[in-house]
Amino acid sequence: MALSRRTFSALAGSAALGLGLGGSGGAGAPSAFAARASVPTGPAPLPPRADGEQHTIGYDRYSLLVDGRRVVLWSGEFHPFRLPSPSLWRDILQKMRAHGYNAVSIYVAWNYHSPAPGTYDFTGVRDLDLFLRMAAETGLYVVLRPGPYINAEVDGGGFPGWLTATKGTARTDDPAYLSYVDEWLTQVDRIARRHLFTQGNGTILLYQIENEYDAHADDVTGRRYMSHLFKKVRADGIDVPLFHNDKGRNGDWVPGSFDTGGEKGGWLYGFDGYPSPTGTPPDWGTFGPGGAKGGAGASPSTPGFVPEFGGGWFDPWGGASFDGKGYGEARRTRDAAYERRFYLTNLANGLTLHNVYMTFGGTSWGWLPAPVVYTSYDYGAAIDEARNVTAKIAPMHQLGHLFQRVPDFAKLDRAEDVHAEGLKVYHLTNADTGAHVYVARNDGTDPVTSELPTDAGRLRITVPGKDARLLTTGLKLGERTLKYSTAQPVFCVTAGRQDVALFTGRTDDMAELVLKTPEEPSVTRLDPEAAWVYDEADELRVTSPLGSGGLTRVLVQKGGSDTPLVLLFGDDDTSVRLFPYDTPSGTLLVYGPALLRHAEVRGSAVHLTGDVIDTTAIEVWGPRGTDTLVWNGRTLPTRVTLAGSLMTTGLQPAVPEVRLPALGGWRMRRENPEVGPSFDDSRWQVADRRTSSSTTPVPAGGPVLFADDYGFHYGDVWYRGTFSDSTGLEEISLAYSSGTQGLLMAWLDGEPLGTHRMPVPDKNSTARRGSWSATAAFPVREALRSPGRHVLSVLVRRMQHDEDGGARDTHKAARGLVSASFKGTSPKVSWRIQGEGPADPVRGAMNNGGLFGEREGWHLPGHRTDHGWEPVSFPRAARYQGVTWYRTSFRLSVPADVDASIGLTLEDDRYRAYRAQIFLNGWNMGQYINNVGPQHTFVLPNGVLRTRGTNTLALAVLSEFTTLSGPGDVRLTLLGRTSGGLPVTSV
């Protein structure tokens, strides 16, 4: 396949070259883009959509080029598989677009879509086609990352469970492995090629192959593997630029490092970075130290690209990463000031493709999480697990809109060094426009006030501790020129027949702004906080405190321009309530609501949809002639302001209270029939295999007891070993292998022998260990020693498969029992094994494990036999080894125009050793471990949760015999609410 001229505009270095992109067509493929001397600074293209038009995607050393226009990619990571409610995907996408993102990056998890070899499911909550349509409808580019290996703190790093029991070494050019990979990519690419931005059918802009692949970067195995993936994706019709995410800046997989079949120019180098918030922001970009391990300097002819940059961090069982404080501490230590300091450093280093991992973390529900994380994947992200926009959104909003609306930032060069006492200063300039950019960074803990030399003079600025400021000089504001501003610009848009520019900073900052004006302008102070003066140097000087009274408006007319300029000043909280939105009728600017979801102009009416949390007015700058404002379907009374805006005469009310019911009416049933000697296990699989593809050695003499070898890949697994004559039996030792926090329970002839659990990981050595092995030794009481038939029953909570970050097939490490040995006698044991049943057709393979209640459907809302269960109330304090099920139902009546996010909170005496699997309407929403933590609240996403209807809640509690077990307090918790939201369809 030879790629056509329209597919890429691939430009390398400061001089643009016409590069051949051969694909299977080889070096003779036509030139992808005509040679040109340079690409000047200019306005960015409009937000992308599926417009049916052909588009080009290229690059030079500065930035991506979309249809010949420069684009700064400001992307956020969001995993649809971590939000099992497609209606809510649009909610997150709209929040991202409104707050400045122009792209969304998504992994596609192989294990999520493939329950068995040759079986693939892209329906329901796994509908990739639907997600890609939503992204296009929202106006976001898509960075697609389908692996085959993704890591992502998911089970097996995204490899399906069934791959653990196959031959072939993963992440190599092994033909057996590649046959499965090709099958997977065929399925993904069949969908992806319907949504390529190049073809006008969608907004997929970039496509990643593999992830953090450093194990074979220097050998022929790796080169053959990467070449195979590249050629496979191209053969499938994917014609957008491809890339790889280099783990930690190794200089791996730069252009030219592997065979692309003659294609030139369709490959980008990218790397990731997760610097500690206590460290100094590093210079990893184009202007950094350079070299193979210097970041973007490893590939000087391609733009600086970070496919993952730390928007937070994950937390292990026990909470070691954040001292047991959970993701709230992640958000505190990687707050808005962290984002400004680190992300502005990236900008100053020429990184113009920037993806924040994560922007919305979500929930690793069911058996999705890798061993190194618990259920919540909140990540300390800017949008929390309950879909609330946090204070961290402010720099994302401000920088995102700046990069989209002010084209100077797509083509910056390092300028002469600038020094300011106590600060690290970066100085950049745009040679096309003459604008200068200064990033002043304070790496100390105390505020620093210093004089910053600029081309517009010395500016006195204060930078808080562990924070940074962005300042500009010579920037165009529509038809006017900014001499300087001590406040950060956010955007300048033309709305109707006037320009509107926003400047922001911290609360109580004093913003000072100077405009060059060849003659004295007419200035109107529309809010009392502002002050202005015109001096003899043909300069208009405006000052305004930030945060006092919300938004401050100043109208500038004449002064050498016929276009009025409205200057807006606001602090962080104010700035995130200003939303520019492009429509076919022109750009709108909306101020006031908590979120603007959608805007359009119909005749003289502006129709807006969005969310309100607190009482607010709504103000709109838009095309001339608009005189009507419709908010969420209701026409609101308005007036025209002196700022040329349309403002409501009344206030929109705050979101009403949401009342949640107390949970009661619990019923209980104990299970574990598998421990009884007379239990019928004839339908269970006989565990008698002698060989395995696992990396765990099969014990001498066998048999293989590893759960994966018998097709049981997720959740709990039961074993029953039958033998004769326990006379003389003193002790049974059971070796098992699991993910983090694995657990084993054993019974002999129905009598409990005891429970063993893996240790809680610590911060320094085991927090990232993915596979754990141990031997549990249980003494056998005299009463259990006798001739005749005996049954050893073992329940293993296997947890999840290790990721394969080092390409060592670590995902194939055994899960479940490994071996059994006996002291005092040597019986011959016949083993049978039982795990999860067939994949749930709606919820997928990773929803259920092998508990008896799961196999019998006790977790499902349609289960009708719980009326015979024993009524109970919480708190409970029982001593019992095994599994106890609790069920109840509750009804919610959340108003239709309120988006309420609700969670389930469990709390108890922290020393009680038990864990609970949480099922809501049949959906496995996660695992609570009372004596380990740190998670106590579990998000119940709308769609799974019926906010206007009846819900069924079931808890499968595994309790040890060593302590009393609960549950203790179990309650619904309101995690957030807004007026507005979106219609939600139940899943």
mmCIF file with all atom_site columns, N, CA and C in Angstrom, residues 544-572:
data_model
loop_
_atom_site.group_PDB
_atom_site.id
_atom_site.type_symbol
_atom_site.label_atom_id
_atom_site.label_alt_id
_atom_site.label_comp_id
_atom_site.label_asym_id
_atom_site.label_entity_id
_atom_site.label_seq_id
_atom_site.pdbx_PDB_ins_code
_atom_site.Cartn_x
_atom_site.Cartn_y
_atom_site.Cartn_z
_atom_site.occupancy
_atom_site.B_iso_or_equiv
_atom_site.pdbx_formal_charge
_atom_site.auth_seq_id
_atom_site.auth_comp_id
_atom_site.auth_asym_id
_atom_site.auth_atom_id
_atom_site.pdbx_PDB_model_num
ATOM 1  N N  . SER A 1 544 ? -5.642  45.539 38.099 1.00 0.00 ? 544 SER A N  1
ATOM 2  C CA . SER A 1 544 ? -6.840  44.948 38.710 1.00 0.00 ? 544 SER A CA 1
ATOM 3  C C  . SER A 1 544 ? -6.424  43.881 39.717 1.00 0.00 ? 544 SER A C  1
ATOM 4  N N  . PRO A 1 545 ? -7.006  43.920 40.903 1.00 0.00 ? 545 PRO A N  1
ATOM 5  C CA . PRO A 1 545 ? -6.784  42.797 41.820 1.00 0.00 ? 545 PRO A CA 1
ATOM 6  C C  . PRO A 1 545 ? -7.563  41.579 41.322 1.00 0.00 ? 545 PRO A C  1
ATOM 7  N N  . LEU A 1 546 ? -7.012  40.407 41.551 1.00 0.00 ? 546 LEU A N  1
ATOM 8  C CA . LEU A 1 546 ? -7.645  39.180 41.084 1.00 0.00 ? 546 LEU A CA 1
ATOM 9  C C  . LEU A 1 546 ? -8.379  38.509 42.232 1.00 0.00 ? 546 LEU A C  1
ATOM 10 N N  . GLY A 1 547 ? -9.613  38.103 41.957 1.00 0.00 ? 547 GLY A N  1
ATOM 11 C CA . GLY A 1 547 ? -10.388 37.374 42.953 1.00 0.00 ? 547 GLY A CA 1
ATOM 12 C C  . GLY A 1 547 ? -11.410 38.211 43.667 1.00 0.00 ? 547 GLY A C  1
ATOM 13 N N  . SER A 1 548 ? -11.241 39.540 43.642 1.00 0.00 ? 548 SER A N  1
ATOM 14 C CA . SER A 1 548 ? -12.199 40.410 44.330 1.00 0.00 ? 548 SER A CA 1
ATOM 15 C C  . SER A 1 548 ? -13.421 40.607 43.446 1.00 0.00 ? 548 SER A C  1
ATOM 16 N N  . GLY A 1 549 ? -14.515 40.056 43.863 1.00 0.00 ? 549 GLY A N  1
ATOM 17 C CA . GLY A 1 549 ? -15.762 40.254 43.132 1.00 0.00 ? 549 GLY A CA 1
ATOM 18 C C  . GLY A 1 549 ? -15.883 39.430 41.873 1.00 0.00 ? 549 GLY A C  1
ATOM 19 N N  . GLY A 1 550 ? -15.042 38.410 41.716 1.00 0.00 ? 550 GLY A N  1
ATOM 20 C CA . GLY A 1 550 ? -15.161 37.550 40.544 1.00 0.00 ? 550 GLY A CA 1
ATOM 21 C C  . GLY A 1 550 ? -14.463 38.158 39.343 1.00 0.00 ? 550 GLY A C  1
ATOM 22 N N  . LEU A 1 551 ? -15.193 38.334 38.249 1.00 0.00 ? 551 LEU A N  1
ATOM 23 C CA . LEU A 1 551 ? -14.617 38.798 36.997 1.00 0.00 ? 551 LEU A CA 1
ATOM 24 C C  . LEU A 1 551 ? -14.604 40.325 36.949 1.00 0.00 ? 551 LEU A C  1
ATOM 25 N N  . THR A 1 552 ? -13.465 40.863 36.547 1.00 0.00 ? 552 THR A N  1
ATOM 26 C CA . THR A 1 552 ? -13.328 42.311 36.347 1.00 0.00 ? 552 THR A CA 1
ATOM 27 C C  . THR A 1 552 ? -13.230 42.582 34.855 1.00 0.00 ? 552 THR A C  1
ATOM 28 N N  . ARG A 1 553 ? -14.018 43.563 34.356 1.00 0.00 ? 553 ARG A N  1
ATOM 29 C CA . ARG A 1 553 ? -14.115 43.861 32.931 1.00 0.00 ? 553 ARG A CA 1
ATOM 30 C C  . ARG A 1 553 ? -13.674 45.305 32.675 1.00 0.00 ? 553 ARG A C  1
ATOM 31 N N  . VAL A 1 554 ? -12.888 45.460 31.626 1.00 0.00 ? 554 VAL A N  1
ATOM 32 C CA . VAL A 1 554 ? -12.465 46.795 31.194 1.00 0.00 ? 554 VAL A CA 1
ATOM 33 C C  . VAL A 1 554 ? -12.650 46.866 29.684 1.00 0.00 ? 554 VAL A C  1
ATOM 34 N N  . LEU A 1 555 ? -13.363 47.873 29.199 1.00 0.00 ? 555 LEU A N  1
ATOM 35 C CA . LEU A 1 555 ? -13.627 48.035 27.776 1.00 0.00 ? 555 LEU A CA 1
ATOM 36 C C  . LEU A 1 555 ? -12.679 49.083 27.210 1.00 0.00 ? 555 LEU A C  1
ATOM 37 N N  . VAL A 1 556 ? -11.948 48.706 26.167 1.00 0.00 ? 556 VAL A N  1
ATOM 38 C CA . VAL A 1 556 ? -11.020 49.608 25.486 1.00 0.00 ? 556 VAL A CA 1
ATOM 39 C C  . VAL A 1 556 ? -11.541 49.822 24.066 1.00 0.00 ? 556 VAL A C  1
ATOM 40 N N  . GLN A 1 557 ? -11.762 51.109 23.703 1.00 0.00 ? 557 GLN A N  1
ATOM 41 C CA . GLN A 1 557 ? -12.245 51.449 22.374 1.00 0.00 ? 557 GLN A CA 1
ATOM 42 C C  . GLN A 1 557 ? -11.324 52.483 21.740 1.00 0.00 ? 557 GLN A C  1
ATOM 43 N N  . LYS A 1 558 ? -11.338 52.459 20.427 1.00 0.00 ? 558 LYS A N  1
ATOM 44 C CA . LYS A 1 558 ? -10.519 53.399 19.654 1.00 0.00 ? 558 LYS A CA 1
ATOM 45 C C  . LYS A 1 558 ? -9.054  53.199 20.003 1.00 0.00 ? 558 LYS A C  1
ATOM 46 N N  . GLY A 1 559 ? -8.277  54.259 20.073 1.00 0.00 ? 559 GLY A N  1
ATOM 47 C CA . GLY A 1 559 ? -6.866  54.106 20.383 1.00 0.00 ? 559 GLY A CA 1
ATOM 48 C C  . GLY A 1 559 ? -6.088  53.455 19.261 1.00 0.00 ? 559 GLY A C  1
ATOM 49 N N  . GLY A 1 560 ? -6.475  53.712 18.028 1.00 0.00 ? 560 GLY A N  1
ATOM 50 C CA . GLY A 1 560 ? -5.775  53.137 16.900 1.00 0.00 ? 560 GLY A CA 1
ATOM 51 C C  . GLY A 1 560 ? -6.421  51.915 16.319 1.00 0.00 ? 560 GLY A C  1
ATOM 52 N N  . SER A 1 561 ? -7.582  51.502 16.833 1.00 0.00 ? 561 SER A N  1
ATOM 53 C CA . SER A 1 561 ? -8.273  50.328 16.319 1.00 0.00 ? 561 SER A CA 1
ATOM 54 C C  . SER A 1 561 ? -9.772  50.587 16.341 1.00 0.00 ? 561 SER A C  1
ATOM 55 N N  . ASP A 1 562 ? -10.439 50.117 15.300 1.00 0.00 ? 562 ASP A N  1
ATOM 56 C CA . ASP A 1 562 ? -11.888 50.237 15.260 1.00 0.00 ? 562 ASP A CA 1
ATOM 57 C C  . ASP A 1 562 ? -12.593 49.092 15.968 1.00 0.00 ? 562 ASP A C  1
ATOM 58 N N  . THR A 1 563 ? -11.817 48.075 16.377 1.00 0.00 ? 563 THR A N  1
ATOM 59 C CA . THR A 1 563 ? -12.406 46.913 17.051 1.00 0.00 ? 563 THR A CA 1
ATOM 60 C C  . THR A 1 563 ? -12.281 47.068 18.561 1.00 0.00 ? 563 THR A C  1
ATOM 61 N N  . PRO A 1 564 ? -13.383 47.102 19.275 1.00 0.00 ? 564 PRO A N  1
ATOM 62 C CA . PRO A 1 564 ? -13.289 47.191 20.733 1.00 0.00 ? 564 PRO A CA 1
ATOM 63 C C  . PRO A 1 564 ? -12.577 45.970 21.320 1.00 0.00 ? 564 PRO A C  1
ATOM 64 N N  . LEU A 1 565 ? -11.917 46.185 22.441 1.00 0.00 ? 565 LEU A N  1
ATOM 65 C CA . LEU A 1 565 ? -11.258 45.110 23.184 1.00 0.00 ? 565 LEU A CA 1
ATOM 66 C C  . LEU A 1 565 ? -11.800 45.105 24.599 1.00 0.00 ? 565 LEU A C  1
ATOM 67 N N  . VAL A 1 566 ? -12.315 43.941 25.023 1.00 0.00 ? 566 VAL A N  1
ATOM 68 C CA . VAL A 1 566 ? -12.754 43.766 26.395 1.00 0.00 ? 566 VAL A CA 1
ATOM 69 C C  . VAL A 1 566 ? -11.672 42.991 27.125 1.00 0.00 ? 566 VAL A C  1
ATOM 70 N N  . LEU A 1 567 ? -11.087 43.622 28.139 1.00 0.00 ? 567 LEU A N  1
ATOM 71 C CA . LEU A 1 567 ? -10.089 42.960 28.978 1.00 0.00 ? 567 LEU A CA 1
ATOM 72 C C  . LEU A 1 567 ? -10.791 42.364 30.187 1.00 0.00 ? 567 LEU A C  1
ATOM 73 N N  . LEU A 1 568 ? -10.541 41.076 30.417 1.00 0.00 ? 568 LEU A N  1
ATOM 74 C CA . LEU A 1 568 ? -11.129 40.371 31.559 1.00 0.00 ? 568 LEU A CA 1
ATOM 75 C C  . LEU A 1 568 ? -10.010 39.944 32.503 1.00 0.00 ? 568 LEU A C  1
ATOM 76 N N  . PHE A 1 569 ? -10.253 40.108 33.787 1.00 0.00 ? 569 PHE A N  1
ATOM 77 C CA . PHE A 1 569 ? -9.284  39.705 34.803 1.00 0.00 ? 569 PHE A CA 1
ATOM 78 C C  . PHE A 1 569 ? -9.981  38.821 35.831 1.00 0.00 ? 569 PHE A C  1
ATOM 79 N N  . GLY A 1 570 ? -9.367  37.694 36.149 1.00 0.00 ? 570 GLY A N  1
ATOM 80 C CA . GLY A 1 570 ? -9.955  36.801 37.139 1.00 0.00 ? 570 GLY A CA 1
ATOM 81 C C  . GLY A 1 570 ? -8.920  35.871 37.723 1.00 0.00 ? 570 GLY A C  1
ATOM 82 N N  . ASP A 1 571 ? -9.169  35.425 38.928 1.00 0.00 ? 571 ASP A N  1
ATOM 83 C CA . ASP A 1 571 ? -8.260  34.460 39.550 1.00 0.00 ? 571 ASP A CA 1
ATOM 84 C C  . ASP A 1 571 ? -8.562  33.063 39.016 1.00 0.00 ? 571 ASP A C  1
ATOM 85 N N  . ASP A 1 572 ? -7.901  32.059 39.574 1.00 0.00 ? 572 ASP A N  1
ATOM 86 C CA . ASP A 1 572 ? -8.064  30.695 39.074 1.00 0.00 ? 572 ASP A CA 1
ATOM 87 C C  . ASP A 1 572 ? -9.518  30.254 39.097 1.00 0.00 ? 572 ASP A C  1
#
